[in-house]
Short mmCIF file of N, CA, C and O in Angstrom, two decimals:
data_model
loop_
_atom_site.label_atom_id
_atom_site.label_comp_id
_atom_site.label_asym_id
_atom_site.label_seq_id
_atom_site.Cartn_x
_atom_site.Cartn_y
_atom_site.Cartn_z
N GLN A 1 215.23 30.87 84.72
CA GLN A 1 214.72 29.79 83.90
C GLN A 1 215.82 28.73 83.72
O GLN A 1 216.99 29.07 83.50
N VAL A 2 215.43 27.50 83.82
CA VAL A 2 216.37 26.38 83.65
C VAL A 2 215.99 25.61 82.39
O VAL A 2 214.82 25.32 82.16
N GLN A 3 216.98 25.30 81.60
CA GLN A 3 216.77 24.44 80.44
C GLN A 3 217.63 23.19 80.57
O GLN A 3 218.78 23.26 80.99
N LEU A 4 217.04 22.07 80.22
CA LEU A 4 217.79 20.82 80.15
C LEU A 4 218.00 20.51 78.68
O LEU A 4 217.03 20.32 77.94
N VAL A 5 219.26 20.46 78.27
CA VAL A 5 219.60 20.26 76.87
C VAL A 5 220.10 18.84 76.69
O VAL A 5 221.11 18.44 77.28
N GLU A 6 219.38 18.07 75.88
CA GLU A 6 219.72 16.67 75.65
C GLU A 6 220.46 16.52 74.32
O GLU A 6 220.24 17.28 73.38
N SER A 7 221.30 15.51 74.27
CA SER A 7 221.97 15.16 73.02
C SER A 7 222.11 13.65 72.96
O SER A 7 222.09 12.96 73.98
N GLY A 8 222.29 13.15 71.74
CA GLY A 8 222.37 11.71 71.54
C GLY A 8 221.07 11.18 71.00
O GLY A 8 220.23 11.92 70.53
N GLY A 9 220.89 9.89 71.10
CA GLY A 9 219.69 9.27 70.53
C GLY A 9 219.90 8.96 69.08
O GLY A 9 220.96 9.17 68.51
N GLY A 10 218.86 8.42 68.45
CA GLY A 10 218.94 8.06 67.04
C GLY A 10 218.45 6.66 66.79
O GLY A 10 217.67 6.10 67.57
N LEU A 11 218.92 6.10 65.68
CA LEU A 11 218.48 4.77 65.24
C LEU A 11 219.64 3.79 65.38
O LEU A 11 220.77 4.08 64.97
N VAL A 12 219.34 2.62 65.93
CA VAL A 12 220.37 1.60 66.12
C VAL A 12 219.71 0.23 65.97
O VAL A 12 218.51 0.07 66.22
N GLN A 13 220.49 -0.75 65.57
CA GLN A 13 219.98 -2.12 65.48
C GLN A 13 219.97 -2.77 66.86
O GLN A 13 220.73 -2.39 67.75
N ALA A 14 219.12 -3.74 67.00
CA ALA A 14 219.04 -4.48 68.26
C ALA A 14 220.42 -5.04 68.61
O ALA A 14 221.14 -5.55 67.75
N GLY A 15 220.77 -4.91 69.90
CA GLY A 15 222.07 -5.34 70.37
C GLY A 15 223.11 -4.24 70.36
O GLY A 15 224.19 -4.41 70.94
N GLY A 16 222.78 -3.13 69.74
CA GLY A 16 223.71 -2.01 69.66
C GLY A 16 223.67 -1.12 70.88
O GLY A 16 222.99 -1.41 71.88
N SER A 17 224.40 -0.01 70.79
CA SER A 17 224.52 0.91 71.92
C SER A 17 224.28 2.35 71.47
O SER A 17 224.54 2.69 70.32
N LEU A 18 223.81 3.14 72.39
CA LEU A 18 223.65 4.58 72.20
C LEU A 18 223.96 5.28 73.51
O LEU A 18 223.83 4.68 74.58
N ARG A 19 224.33 6.54 73.40
CA ARG A 19 224.61 7.33 74.60
C ARG A 19 223.79 8.61 74.54
O ARG A 19 223.79 9.32 73.53
N LEU A 20 223.13 8.90 75.66
CA LEU A 20 222.38 10.13 75.81
C LEU A 20 223.06 11.00 76.86
O LEU A 20 223.48 10.50 77.90
N SER A 21 223.14 12.28 76.57
CA SER A 21 223.72 13.22 77.53
C SER A 21 222.75 14.36 77.77
O SER A 21 221.92 14.70 76.92
N CYS A 22 222.86 14.95 78.95
CA CYS A 22 221.97 16.05 79.32
C CYS A 22 222.73 17.02 80.22
O CYS A 22 223.46 16.60 81.13
N ALA A 23 222.55 18.30 79.97
CA ALA A 23 223.19 19.31 80.78
C ALA A 23 222.19 20.43 81.05
O ALA A 23 221.42 20.82 80.17
N ALA A 24 222.21 20.93 82.26
CA ALA A 24 221.33 22.04 82.63
C ALA A 24 222.01 23.35 82.28
O ALA A 24 223.21 23.51 82.45
N SER A 25 221.22 24.30 81.82
CA SER A 25 221.73 25.64 81.54
C SER A 25 220.71 26.66 82.04
O SER A 25 219.58 26.32 82.38
N GLY A 26 221.16 27.91 82.10
CA GLY A 26 220.29 28.96 82.59
C GLY A 26 220.52 29.21 84.07
O GLY A 26 221.65 29.20 84.54
N ARG A 27 219.47 29.36 84.81
CA ARG A 27 219.58 29.66 86.24
C ARG A 27 220.23 28.47 86.97
O ARG A 27 219.88 27.32 86.73
N THR A 28 221.16 28.76 87.84
CA THR A 28 221.81 27.69 88.59
C THR A 28 220.89 27.19 89.70
O THR A 28 220.07 27.93 90.24
N PHE A 29 221.03 25.93 90.01
CA PHE A 29 220.25 25.34 91.09
C PHE A 29 221.02 24.15 91.64
O PHE A 29 221.88 23.58 90.97
N SER A 30 220.67 23.78 92.85
CA SER A 30 221.25 22.60 93.47
C SER A 30 220.31 21.43 93.23
O SER A 30 219.13 21.49 93.57
N SER A 31 220.84 20.39 92.60
CA SER A 31 219.97 19.28 92.25
C SER A 31 220.09 18.13 93.26
O SER A 31 221.17 17.82 93.75
N PHE A 32 218.97 17.52 93.54
CA PHE A 32 218.93 16.30 94.35
C PHE A 32 219.26 15.10 93.47
O PHE A 32 219.84 14.11 93.92
N GLY A 33 218.90 15.20 92.21
CA GLY A 33 219.19 14.12 91.28
C GLY A 33 218.78 14.51 89.88
O GLY A 33 217.98 15.42 89.68
N MET A 34 219.37 13.80 88.93
CA MET A 34 218.99 13.95 87.52
C MET A 34 218.79 12.56 86.95
O MET A 34 219.52 11.62 87.28
N GLY A 35 217.81 12.44 86.08
CA GLY A 35 217.51 11.12 85.57
C GLY A 35 216.91 11.13 84.19
O GLY A 35 216.82 12.18 83.54
N TRP A 36 216.52 9.94 83.78
CA TRP A 36 215.93 9.73 82.46
C TRP A 36 214.62 8.96 82.60
O TRP A 36 214.54 7.98 83.34
N PHE A 37 213.65 9.42 81.87
CA PHE A 37 212.39 8.71 81.71
C PHE A 37 212.20 8.45 80.22
O PHE A 37 212.87 9.06 79.39
N ARG A 38 211.28 7.57 79.90
CA ARG A 38 210.98 7.33 78.49
C ARG A 38 209.49 7.11 78.30
O ARG A 38 208.78 6.70 79.23
N GLN A 39 209.04 7.39 77.09
CA GLN A 39 207.63 7.23 76.78
C GLN A 39 207.50 6.70 75.36
O GLN A 39 207.92 7.36 74.40
N ALA A 40 206.90 5.53 75.25
CA ALA A 40 206.63 4.93 73.95
C ALA A 40 205.21 5.32 73.54
O ALA A 40 204.38 5.64 74.39
N PRO A 41 204.91 5.28 72.24
CA PRO A 41 203.55 5.62 71.78
C PRO A 41 202.49 4.77 72.47
O PRO A 41 202.62 3.55 72.55
N GLY A 42 201.47 5.43 72.99
CA GLY A 42 200.38 4.72 73.65
C GLY A 42 200.69 4.25 75.05
O GLY A 42 199.86 3.57 75.67
N SER A 43 201.86 4.61 75.56
CA SER A 43 202.26 4.19 76.90
C SER A 43 202.48 5.39 77.80
O SER A 43 202.67 6.51 77.33
N GLU A 44 202.47 5.12 79.10
CA GLU A 44 202.77 6.20 80.05
C GLU A 44 204.27 6.40 80.15
O GLU A 44 205.06 5.51 79.83
N ARG A 45 204.65 7.56 80.63
CA ARG A 45 206.06 7.85 80.84
C ARG A 45 206.56 6.95 81.97
O ARG A 45 205.93 6.85 83.02
N GLU A 46 207.70 6.31 81.77
CA GLU A 46 208.24 5.40 82.77
C GLU A 46 209.67 5.77 83.16
O GLU A 46 210.45 6.28 82.35
N PHE A 47 209.98 5.47 84.39
CA PHE A 47 211.32 5.73 84.94
C PHE A 47 212.32 4.77 84.30
O PHE A 47 212.05 3.58 84.16
N VAL A 48 213.49 5.32 83.93
CA VAL A 48 214.57 4.51 83.38
C VAL A 48 215.73 4.42 84.37
O VAL A 48 216.13 3.34 84.78
N ALA A 49 216.27 5.56 84.72
CA ALA A 49 217.42 5.57 85.62
C ALA A 49 217.60 6.98 86.16
O ALA A 49 217.15 7.96 85.57
N SER A 50 218.29 7.06 87.31
CA SER A 50 218.57 8.36 87.91
C SER A 50 219.92 8.33 88.60
O SER A 50 220.38 7.25 89.04
N TYR A 51 220.55 9.48 88.67
CA TYR A 51 221.82 9.63 89.39
C TYR A 51 221.58 10.65 90.48
O TYR A 51 221.31 11.82 90.20
N SER A 52 221.66 10.19 91.73
CA SER A 52 221.31 11.04 92.86
C SER A 52 222.29 10.84 94.00
O SER A 52 222.59 9.69 94.37
N ARG A 53 222.79 11.90 94.53
CA ARG A 53 223.68 11.87 95.70
C ARG A 53 224.86 10.93 95.45
O ARG A 53 225.28 10.19 96.35
N GLY A 54 225.36 10.96 94.21
CA GLY A 54 226.55 10.18 93.89
C GLY A 54 226.30 8.72 93.59
O GLY A 54 227.26 7.96 93.40
N SER A 55 225.04 8.31 93.52
CA SER A 55 224.72 6.90 93.28
C SER A 55 223.75 6.74 92.12
O SER A 55 222.88 7.60 91.91
N PRO A 56 223.90 5.62 91.37
CA PRO A 56 222.96 5.35 90.28
C PRO A 56 221.78 4.50 90.74
O PRO A 56 221.91 3.68 91.66
N TYR A 57 220.65 4.71 90.09
CA TYR A 57 219.45 3.92 90.37
C TYR A 57 218.84 3.56 89.02
O TYR A 57 218.80 4.38 88.11
N TYR A 58 218.34 2.31 88.93
CA TYR A 58 217.83 1.81 87.66
C TYR A 58 216.47 1.15 87.82
O TYR A 58 216.17 0.56 88.85
N SER A 59 215.69 1.21 86.75
CA SER A 59 214.49 0.39 86.73
C SER A 59 214.92 -1.05 86.43
O SER A 59 216.00 -1.29 85.88
N ASP A 60 214.08 -1.99 86.80
CA ASP A 60 214.42 -3.40 86.62
C ASP A 60 214.59 -3.74 85.14
O ASP A 60 215.38 -4.63 84.79
N VAL A 61 213.87 -3.07 84.26
CA VAL A 61 213.90 -3.44 82.84
C VAL A 61 215.21 -3.04 82.16
O VAL A 61 215.53 -3.56 81.09
N VAL A 62 215.96 -2.13 82.74
CA VAL A 62 217.22 -1.70 82.11
C VAL A 62 218.44 -2.07 82.94
O VAL A 62 219.58 -1.93 82.47
N LYS A 63 218.23 -2.53 84.15
CA LYS A 63 219.35 -2.87 85.03
C LYS A 63 220.23 -3.94 84.37
O LYS A 63 219.72 -4.93 83.85
N GLY A 64 221.52 -3.69 84.36
CA GLY A 64 222.45 -4.62 83.74
C GLY A 64 222.76 -4.29 82.29
O GLY A 64 223.71 -4.83 81.72
N ARG A 65 221.95 -3.43 81.68
CA ARG A 65 222.19 -3.04 80.28
C ARG A 65 222.54 -1.55 80.16
O ARG A 65 223.33 -1.17 79.30
N PHE A 66 221.95 -0.72 80.98
CA PHE A 66 222.18 0.71 80.93
C PHE A 66 223.08 1.13 82.09
O PHE A 66 223.03 0.53 83.17
N ILE A 67 223.85 2.18 81.84
CA ILE A 67 224.70 2.74 82.89
C ILE A 67 224.46 4.25 82.93
O ILE A 67 224.52 4.92 81.89
N ILE A 68 224.21 4.77 84.12
CA ILE A 68 224.01 6.20 84.28
C ILE A 68 225.13 6.76 85.15
O ILE A 68 225.54 6.14 86.12
N PHE A 69 225.62 7.90 84.77
CA PHE A 69 226.61 8.59 85.60
C PHE A 69 226.44 10.09 85.38
O PHE A 69 225.88 10.53 84.38
N GLY A 70 226.90 10.84 86.34
CA GLY A 70 226.70 12.27 86.24
C GLY A 70 227.45 13.03 87.30
O GLY A 70 228.28 12.48 88.03
N ASP A 71 227.12 14.29 87.37
CA ASP A 71 227.76 15.19 88.31
C ASP A 71 226.65 16.08 88.86
O ASP A 71 226.20 17.00 88.18
N ASN A 72 226.22 15.79 90.09
CA ASN A 72 225.13 16.57 90.66
C ASN A 72 225.54 18.03 90.90
O ASN A 72 224.68 18.91 90.92
N ALA A 73 226.83 18.27 91.10
CA ALA A 73 227.29 19.64 91.31
C ALA A 73 227.23 20.46 90.02
O ALA A 73 226.94 21.65 90.04
N LYS A 74 227.51 19.80 88.90
CA LYS A 74 227.49 20.47 87.60
C LYS A 74 226.16 20.31 86.88
O LYS A 74 225.96 20.87 85.81
N ASN A 75 225.28 19.50 87.44
CA ASN A 75 223.97 19.25 86.84
C ASN A 75 224.08 18.68 85.43
O ASN A 75 223.50 19.21 84.46
N THR A 76 224.84 17.62 85.32
CA THR A 76 224.95 16.88 84.06
C THR A 76 224.68 15.41 84.33
O THR A 76 224.93 14.91 85.44
N VAL A 77 224.18 14.72 83.33
CA VAL A 77 223.92 13.29 83.47
C VAL A 77 224.03 12.64 82.10
O VAL A 77 223.67 13.24 81.08
N THR A 78 224.57 11.42 82.08
CA THR A 78 224.75 10.66 80.85
C THR A 78 224.18 9.27 81.03
O THR A 78 224.34 8.68 82.10
N LEU A 79 223.53 8.79 80.01
CA LEU A 79 222.96 7.44 80.03
C LEU A 79 223.59 6.64 78.90
O LEU A 79 223.36 6.94 77.72
N GLN A 80 224.37 5.64 79.25
CA GLN A 80 224.96 4.73 78.28
C GLN A 80 224.04 3.53 78.15
O GLN A 80 223.81 2.81 79.12
N MET A 81 223.51 3.33 76.95
CA MET A 81 222.54 2.26 76.74
C MET A 81 223.17 1.17 75.89
O MET A 81 223.56 1.42 74.74
N ASN A 82 223.30 -0.01 76.46
CA ASN A 82 223.91 -1.15 75.78
C ASN A 82 222.88 -2.26 75.59
O ASN A 82 221.84 -2.27 76.25
N SER A 83 223.21 -3.18 74.71
CA SER A 83 222.33 -4.33 74.45
C SER A 83 220.90 -3.89 74.23
O SER A 83 219.95 -4.43 74.82
N LEU A 84 220.74 -2.90 73.39
CA LEU A 84 219.41 -2.33 73.16
C LEU A 84 218.47 -3.32 72.50
O LEU A 84 218.88 -4.14 71.67
N LYS A 85 217.21 -3.21 72.88
CA LYS A 85 216.16 -4.08 72.36
C LYS A 85 215.10 -3.23 71.68
O LYS A 85 214.94 -2.04 72.00
N PRO A 86 214.34 -3.82 70.76
CA PRO A 86 213.27 -3.04 70.11
C PRO A 86 212.30 -2.41 71.11
O PRO A 86 211.79 -1.31 70.87
N GLU A 87 212.07 -3.07 72.23
CA GLU A 87 211.16 -2.53 73.24
C GLU A 87 211.73 -1.32 73.99
O GLU A 87 211.02 -0.69 74.78
N ASP A 88 212.99 -1.00 73.74
CA ASP A 88 213.56 0.22 74.30
C ASP A 88 213.22 1.45 73.45
O ASP A 88 213.52 2.57 73.84
N THR A 89 212.59 1.24 72.32
CA THR A 89 212.21 2.34 71.45
C THR A 89 211.23 3.26 72.16
O THR A 89 210.19 2.82 72.67
N ALA A 90 211.57 4.54 72.21
CA ALA A 90 210.75 5.52 72.92
C ALA A 90 211.38 6.90 72.76
O ALA A 90 212.50 7.03 72.28
N VAL A 91 210.66 7.90 73.21
CA VAL A 91 211.24 9.23 73.39
C VAL A 91 211.80 9.26 74.81
O VAL A 91 211.09 8.95 75.77
N TYR A 92 213.05 9.61 74.93
CA TYR A 92 213.73 9.65 76.23
C TYR A 92 213.83 11.10 76.70
O TYR A 92 214.25 11.98 75.95
N TYR A 93 213.46 11.32 77.96
CA TYR A 93 213.44 12.64 78.54
C TYR A 93 214.42 12.73 79.71
O TYR A 93 214.42 11.86 80.59
N CYS A 94 215.19 13.78 79.70
CA CYS A 94 216.05 14.10 80.83
C CYS A 94 215.23 14.93 81.83
O CYS A 94 214.38 15.73 81.42
N ALA A 95 215.48 14.73 83.11
CA ALA A 95 214.74 15.47 84.12
C ALA A 95 215.62 15.71 85.34
O ALA A 95 216.57 14.98 85.59
N ALA A 96 215.27 16.75 86.10
CA ALA A 96 216.06 17.11 87.28
C ALA A 96 215.15 17.45 88.45
O ALA A 96 214.09 18.03 88.28
N ILE A 97 215.61 17.06 89.63
CA ILE A 97 214.91 17.38 90.87
C ILE A 97 215.74 18.42 91.63
O ILE A 97 216.94 18.23 91.86
N VAL A 98 215.09 19.49 92.03
CA VAL A 98 215.76 20.50 92.85
C VAL A 98 215.96 19.96 94.26
O VAL A 98 215.10 19.26 94.80
N ASN A 99 217.11 20.25 94.83
CA ASN A 99 217.41 19.83 96.20
C ASN A 99 216.52 20.61 97.17
O ASN A 99 216.63 21.82 97.29
N ARG A 100 215.65 19.88 97.86
CA ARG A 100 214.71 20.51 98.81
C ARG A 100 215.11 20.24 100.25
O ARG A 100 214.35 20.51 101.17
N GLY A 101 216.30 19.65 100.43
CA GLY A 101 216.75 19.38 101.78
C GLY A 101 216.10 18.17 102.41
O GLY A 101 216.17 17.99 103.63
N ARG A 102 215.46 17.34 101.63
CA ARG A 102 214.83 16.12 102.13
C ARG A 102 214.86 15.07 101.03
O ARG A 102 215.09 15.36 99.86
N TYR A 103 214.59 13.83 101.42
CA TYR A 103 214.56 12.75 100.44
C TYR A 103 213.37 12.91 99.49
O TYR A 103 212.28 13.31 99.90
N VAL A 104 213.60 12.58 98.22
CA VAL A 104 212.56 12.63 97.21
C VAL A 104 212.59 11.30 96.45
O VAL A 104 213.67 10.85 96.07
N PRO A 105 211.47 10.66 96.25
CA PRO A 105 211.47 9.40 95.48
C PRO A 105 211.83 9.65 94.02
O PRO A 105 211.05 10.25 93.28
N ILE A 106 212.97 9.20 93.60
CA ILE A 106 213.52 9.57 92.30
C ILE A 106 212.91 8.83 91.13
O ILE A 106 213.19 9.17 89.99
N SER A 107 212.10 7.83 91.39
CA SER A 107 211.48 7.11 90.29
C SER A 107 210.09 7.66 89.93
O SER A 107 209.44 7.14 89.03
N VAL A 108 209.67 8.69 90.61
CA VAL A 108 208.34 9.26 90.42
C VAL A 108 208.45 10.52 89.56
O VAL A 108 209.06 11.51 89.96
N ALA A 109 207.84 10.47 88.38
CA ALA A 109 207.98 11.58 87.43
C ALA A 109 207.48 12.90 87.99
O ALA A 109 208.07 13.95 87.73
N SER A 110 206.41 12.87 88.75
CA SER A 110 205.82 14.11 89.26
C SER A 110 206.73 14.82 90.27
O SER A 110 206.49 15.99 90.58
N GLU A 111 207.74 14.15 90.76
CA GLU A 111 208.66 14.78 91.71
C GLU A 111 209.72 15.63 91.00
O GLU A 111 210.39 16.43 91.65
N TYR A 112 209.85 15.47 89.71
CA TYR A 112 210.88 16.19 88.97
C TYR A 112 210.42 17.60 88.62
O TYR A 112 209.27 17.81 88.23
N ASP A 113 211.35 18.54 88.74
CA ASP A 113 211.01 19.95 88.56
C ASP A 113 211.25 20.45 87.14
O ASP A 113 210.56 21.36 86.67
N TYR A 114 212.26 19.91 86.49
CA TYR A 114 212.62 20.38 85.15
C TYR A 114 212.72 19.19 84.20
O TYR A 114 213.18 18.11 84.59
N TRP A 115 212.34 19.46 82.95
CA TRP A 115 212.34 18.42 81.93
C TRP A 115 212.95 18.93 80.63
O TRP A 115 212.78 20.10 80.28
N GLY A 116 213.65 18.03 79.94
CA GLY A 116 214.11 18.33 78.60
C GLY A 116 212.99 18.10 77.60
O GLY A 116 211.91 17.63 77.96
N GLN A 117 213.27 18.40 76.34
CA GLN A 117 212.24 18.28 75.31
C GLN A 117 212.12 16.86 74.78
O GLN A 117 211.13 16.55 74.10
N GLY A 118 213.07 16.02 75.09
CA GLY A 118 213.00 14.63 74.66
C GLY A 118 213.82 14.37 73.42
O GLY A 118 213.98 15.24 72.56
N THR A 119 214.35 13.15 73.33
CA THR A 119 215.11 12.73 72.17
C THR A 119 214.67 11.32 71.79
O THR A 119 214.48 10.47 72.66
N GLN A 120 214.50 11.09 70.50
CA GLN A 120 213.98 9.81 70.02
C GLN A 120 215.08 8.76 69.98
O GLN A 120 216.18 9.00 69.47
N VAL A 121 214.75 7.60 70.52
CA VAL A 121 215.61 6.42 70.40
C VAL A 121 214.80 5.34 69.70
O VAL A 121 213.72 4.97 70.18
N THR A 122 215.32 4.84 68.60
CA THR A 122 214.64 3.79 67.86
C THR A 122 215.57 2.61 67.69
O THR A 122 216.69 2.76 67.20
N VAL A 123 215.09 1.44 68.11
CA VAL A 123 215.88 0.21 68.01
C VAL A 123 215.18 -0.72 67.03
O VAL A 123 214.05 -1.14 67.26
N SER A 124 215.85 -1.03 65.95
CA SER A 124 215.26 -1.89 64.92
C SER A 124 215.62 -3.35 65.19
O SER A 124 216.69 -3.66 65.70
N SER A 125 214.71 -4.22 64.81
CA SER A 125 214.94 -5.66 65.05
C SER A 125 215.68 -6.31 63.90
O SER A 125 215.85 -5.74 62.84
#
């Protein structure tokens, strides 16, 4: 069994920063990538960023404001969120893709094998 343990999140004013961290525990596995998705009330879960094969990938809405870094060998990932906006308010989920020996589209939620329980991020105006 694999667990993704998230930390960070909370309440911040617009323009502020928060950092989210995630680490896998339990059964070891080789990951193709680890990333973050978010879901606001009444909205679908959306891709935020992923760290895969040593490179970061971002959605257009967070590019230039968020920074993702991690260690695919250790199965850890951190999301530094800067210049936060009220529209960034959501539950943020850490997720991991098992290495299947082939390319996997990292922005597609259904491709991820493991998920954290989510952490609330609230940005006040």
